[in-house]
């Protein structure tokens, strides 16, 4: 994350963005760190451990996008725009859907 200069980008976000966008950006950053920790601990992509970190991260990415769209355009970005029920990706995730169907 340091090599990718994410800490620097986060600091610029705190300076340039409104409070809602900055807060959503910080939440996304924290979820990215949790996902990174799961991967660093060896969680394979198809594991429940990975998905327990991945889906909150994706939800935070979408929450950030929603906040930015609202701040810049004043238009809400809702899951229905994409034909989804939620923004966390679980309804489109083969592993999660297999588990929900009781075949996992």
CSV table of N, CA and C in Angstrom, one decimal, residues 27-68:
chain,number,residue,atom,x,y,z
A,27,UNK,N,-13.2,4.8,5.4
A,27,UNK,CA,-13.9,3.5,5.6
A,27,UNK,C,-13.4,2.5,4.6
A,28,UNK,N,-13.3,2.9,3.3
A,28,UNK,CA,-12.8,2.1,2.2
A,28,UNK,C,-11.4,1.7,2.5
A,29,UNK,N,-10.6,2.6,2.9
A,29,UNK,CA,-9.2,2.3,3.2
A,29,UNK,C,-9.0,1.3,4.3
A,30,UNK,N,-9.8,1.4,5.3
A,30,UNK,CA,-9.8,0.4,6.4
A,30,UNK,C,-10.2,-1.0,5.9
A,31,UNK,N,-11.2,-1.0,5.1
A,31,UNK,CA,-11.6,-2.3,4.6
A,31,UNK,C,-10.6,-2.9,3.6
A,32,UNK,N,-9.9,-2.1,2.9
A,32,UNK,CA,-8.8,-2.5,2.0
A,32,UNK,C,-7.7,-3.1,2.9
A,33,UNK,N,-7.4,-2.5,4.0
A,33,UNK,CA,-6.3,-3.0,4.9
A,33,UNK,C,-6.8,-4.4,5.5
A,34,UNK,N,-8.1,-4.6,5.8
A,34,UNK,CA,-8.5,-5.8,6.3
A,34,UNK,C,-8.4,-6.9,5.2
A,35,UNK,N,-8.8,-6.6,4.0
A,35,UNK,CA,-8.6,-7.5,2.8
A,35,UNK,C,-7.2,-7.9,2.6
A,36,UNK,N,-6.3,-6.9,2.7
A,36,UNK,CA,-4.9,-7.1,2.5
A,36,UNK,C,-4.4,-8.1,3.6
A,37,UNK,N,-4.9,-7.9,4.8
A,37,UNK,CA,-4.5,-8.8,5.9
A,37,UNK,C,-4.9,-10.2,5.7
A,38,UNK,N,-6.1,-10.4,5.2
A,38,UNK,CA,-6.7,-11.7,4.9
A,38,UNK,C,-5.8,-12.4,3.8
A,39,UNK,N,-5.5,-11.7,2.8
A,39,UNK,CA,-4.7,-12.2,1.7
A,39,UNK,C,-3.2,-12.5,2.2
A,40,UNK,N,-2.7,-11.6,3.0
A,40,UNK,CA,-1.3,-11.8,3.5
A,40,UNK,C,-1.3,-13.0,4.5
A,41,UNK,N,-2.4,-13.4,5.1
A,41,UNK,CA,-2.5,-14.5,6.0
A,41,UNK,C,-2.7,-15.8,5.2
A,42,UNK,N,-2.8,-15.7,3.9
A,42,UNK,CA,-2.9,-16.9,3.0
A,42,UNK,C,-4.3,-17.3,2.6
A,43,UNK,N,-5.3,-16.5,2.8
A,43,UNK,CA,-6.6,-16.8,2.5
A,43,UNK,C,-6.8,-16.9,1.0
A,44,UNK,N,-7.1,-18.1,0.4
A,44,UNK,CA,-7.3,-18.2,-1.0
A,44,UNK,C,-8.6,-17.5,-1.4
A,45,UNK,N,-8.7,-17.1,-2.7
A,45,UNK,CA,-9.8,-16.3,-3.2
A,45,UNK,C,-11.1,-17.0,-3.0
A,46,UNK,N,-11.1,-18.3,-3.0
A,46,UNK,CA,-12.4,-19.1,-2.9
A,46,UNK,C,-12.7,-19.4,-1.4
A,47,UNK,N,-12.0,-18.9,-0.5
A,47,UNK,CA,-12.2,-19.3,0.9
A,47,UNK,C,-13.2,-18.3,1.6
A,48,UNK,N,-14.0,-18.8,2.6
A,48,UNK,CA,-14.8,-18.0,3.3
A,48,UNK,C,-14.1,-16.8,4.0
A,49,UNK,N,-12.9,-17.0,4.4
A,49,UNK,CA,-12.1,-16.0,5.1
A,49,UNK,C,-11.8,-14.8,4.1
A,50,UNK,N,-11.5,-15.1,2.9
A,50,UNK,CA,-11.3,-14.1,1.9
A,50,UNK,C,-12.6,-13.3,1.6
A,51,UNK,N,-13.7,-14.1,1.5
A,51,UNK,CA,-15.0,-13.4,1.2
A,51,UNK,C,-15.5,-12.6,2.4
A,52,UNK,N,-15.2,-13.0,3.6
A,52,UNK,CA,-15.5,-12.2,4.8
A,52,UNK,C,-14.8,-10.9,4.8
A,53,UNK,N,-13.7,-10.8,4.1
A,53,UNK,CA,-13.0,-9.5,4.0
A,53,UNK,C,-13.4,-8.8,2.7
A,54,UNK,N,-13.6,-9.6,1.6
A,54,UNK,CA,-13.8,-9.0,0.3
A,54,UNK,C,-15.1,-8.3,0.2
A,55,UNK,N,-16.2,-8.9,0.7
A,55,UNK,CA,-17.5,-8.2,0.5
A,55,UNK,C,-17.7,-6.9,1.3
A,56,UNK,N,-17.2,-6.8,2.5
A,56,UNK,CA,-17.2,-5.5,3.2
A,56,UNK,C,-16.4,-4.5,2.4
A,57,UNK,N,-15.2,-4.9,1.8
A,57,UNK,CA,-14.4,-4.0,1.1
A,57,UNK,C,-15.2,-3.5,-0.2
A,58,UNK,N,-15.8,-4.4,-0.9
A,58,UNK,CA,-16.6,-4.0,-2.1
A,58,UNK,C,-17.7,-3.1,-1.7
A,59,UNK,N,-18.4,-3.4,-0.6
A,59,UNK,CA,-19.5,-2.5,-0.1
A,59,UNK,C,-18.9,-1.1,0.2
A,60,UNK,N,-17.7,-1.1,0.8
A,60,UNK,CA,-17.1,0.2,1.1
A,60,UNK,C,-16.7,1.0,-0.2
A,61,UNK,N,-16.3,0.3,-1.2
A,61,UNK,CA,-15.9,0.9,-2.5
A,61,UNK,C,-17.2,1.6,-3.1
A,62,UNK,N,-18.3,0.8,-3.0
A,62,UNK,CA,-19.5,1.4,-3.6
A,62,UNK,C,-20.0,2.5,-2.7
A,63,UNK,N,-19.9,2.4,-1.4
A,63,UNK,CA,-20.3,3.5,-0.5
A,63,UNK,C,-19.5,4.8,-0.9
A,64,UNK,N,-18.2,4.6,-1.2
A,64,UNK,CA,-17.4,5.7,-1.6
A,64,UNK,C,-17.9,6.3,-2.9
A,65,UNK,N,-18.2,5.4,-3.9
A,65,UNK,CA,-18.7,5.9,-5.2
A,65,UNK,C,-20.0,6.7,-5.0
A,66,UNK,N,-20.9,6.1,-4.2
A,66,UNK,CA,-22.1,6.8,-3.9
A,66,UNK,C,-21.9,8.2,-3.3
A,67,UNK,N,-21.0,8.3,-2.4
A,67,UNK,CA,-20.7,9.6,-1.7
A,67,UNK,C,-20.1,10.6,-2.7
A,68,UNK,N,-19.2,10.1,-3.6
A,68,UNK,CA,-18.6,11.0,-4.6
A,68,UNK,C,-19.7,11.5,-5.6
